[in-house]
Short mmCIF file of C-alpha atoms in Angstrom, two decimals:
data_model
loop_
_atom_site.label_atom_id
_atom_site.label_comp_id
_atom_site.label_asym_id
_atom_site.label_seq_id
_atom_site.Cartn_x
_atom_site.Cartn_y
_atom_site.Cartn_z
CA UNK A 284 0.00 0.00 0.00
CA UNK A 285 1.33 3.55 -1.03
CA UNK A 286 -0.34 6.22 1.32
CA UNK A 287 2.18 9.34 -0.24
CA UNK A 288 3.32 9.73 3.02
CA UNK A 289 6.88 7.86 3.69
CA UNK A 290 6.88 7.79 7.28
CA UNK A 291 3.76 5.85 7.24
CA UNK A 292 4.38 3.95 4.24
CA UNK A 293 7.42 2.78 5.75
CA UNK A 294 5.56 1.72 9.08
CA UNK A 295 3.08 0.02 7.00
CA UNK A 296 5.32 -1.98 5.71
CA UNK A 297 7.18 -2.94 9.10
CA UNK A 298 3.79 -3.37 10.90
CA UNK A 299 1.41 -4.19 8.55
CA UNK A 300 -2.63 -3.11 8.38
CA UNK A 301 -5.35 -4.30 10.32
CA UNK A 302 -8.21 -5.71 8.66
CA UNK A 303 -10.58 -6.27 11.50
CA UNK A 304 -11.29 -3.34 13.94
CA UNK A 305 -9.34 -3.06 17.06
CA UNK A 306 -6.24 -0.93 17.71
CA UNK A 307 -2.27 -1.59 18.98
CA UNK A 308 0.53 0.30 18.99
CA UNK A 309 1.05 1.30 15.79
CA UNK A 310 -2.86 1.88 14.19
CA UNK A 311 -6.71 1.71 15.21
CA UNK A 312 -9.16 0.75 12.79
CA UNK A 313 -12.82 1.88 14.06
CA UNK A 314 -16.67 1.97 12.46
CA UNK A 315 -18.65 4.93 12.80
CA UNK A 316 -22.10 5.52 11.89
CA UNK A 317 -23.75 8.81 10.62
CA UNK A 318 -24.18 11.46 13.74
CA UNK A 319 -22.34 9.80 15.75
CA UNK A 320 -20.60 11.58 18.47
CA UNK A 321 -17.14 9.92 18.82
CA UNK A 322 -16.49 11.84 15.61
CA UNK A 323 -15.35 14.78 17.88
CA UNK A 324 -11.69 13.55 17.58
CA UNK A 325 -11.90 13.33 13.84
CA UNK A 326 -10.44 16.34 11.64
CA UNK A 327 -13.26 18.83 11.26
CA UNK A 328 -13.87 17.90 7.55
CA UNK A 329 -14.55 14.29 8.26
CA UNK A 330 -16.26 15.27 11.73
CA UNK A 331 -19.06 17.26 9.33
CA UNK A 332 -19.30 14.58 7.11
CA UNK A 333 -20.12 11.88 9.90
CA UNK A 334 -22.31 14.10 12.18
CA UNK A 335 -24.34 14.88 8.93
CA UNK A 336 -24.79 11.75 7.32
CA UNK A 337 -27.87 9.89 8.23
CA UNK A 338 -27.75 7.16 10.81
CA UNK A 339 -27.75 4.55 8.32
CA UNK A 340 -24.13 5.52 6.97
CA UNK A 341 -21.12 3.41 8.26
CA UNK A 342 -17.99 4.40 7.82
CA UNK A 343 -14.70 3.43 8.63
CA UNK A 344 -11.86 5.27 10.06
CA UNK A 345 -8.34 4.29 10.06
CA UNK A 346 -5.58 5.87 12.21
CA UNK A 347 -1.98 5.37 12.40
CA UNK A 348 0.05 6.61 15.34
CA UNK A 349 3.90 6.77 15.99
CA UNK A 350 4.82 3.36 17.75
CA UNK A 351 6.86 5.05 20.29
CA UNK A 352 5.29 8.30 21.08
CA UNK A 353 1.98 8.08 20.28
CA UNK A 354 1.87 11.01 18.40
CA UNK A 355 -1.04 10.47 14.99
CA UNK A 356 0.55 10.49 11.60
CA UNK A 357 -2.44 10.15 9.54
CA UNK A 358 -6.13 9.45 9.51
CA UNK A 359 -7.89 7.58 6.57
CA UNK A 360 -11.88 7.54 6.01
CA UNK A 361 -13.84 5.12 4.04
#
């Protein structure tokens, strides 16, 4: 997988990517649904587009994090 971003294409290929939801050290792999309100940590772009969409919307959110700091290199949504 090429994300454009080397840091975390580089992880990606160390680590790997989750398929199933669940988190570790390196990435957490969620499912929202439209409206709902754990979207608050999301950038505001995706946040509008979750809290807007009508309850029958799933989508899923991928984040990776920096294995030793915890600091978030990037946030997908599907």
């Amino acid at each position: 997988m090429q994300t454009g971003i080397k840091a975390v294409d580089q992880l990606i290929s160390k680590h790997g990517i989750m398929a199933e939801f669940g988190s570790d050290t390196f990435q957490r792999r969620s499912r929202l649904t439209g409206g709902d309100e754990r979207a608050n940590g999301l950038p505001f772009c995706m946040y509008q587009k979750v809290v807007h969409a009508p309850l029958s919307h799933q989508f899923t959110v991928h984040h990776f994090y920096m294995p030793g700091n915890k600091g978030k290199l990037a946030s997908f949504f599907v």
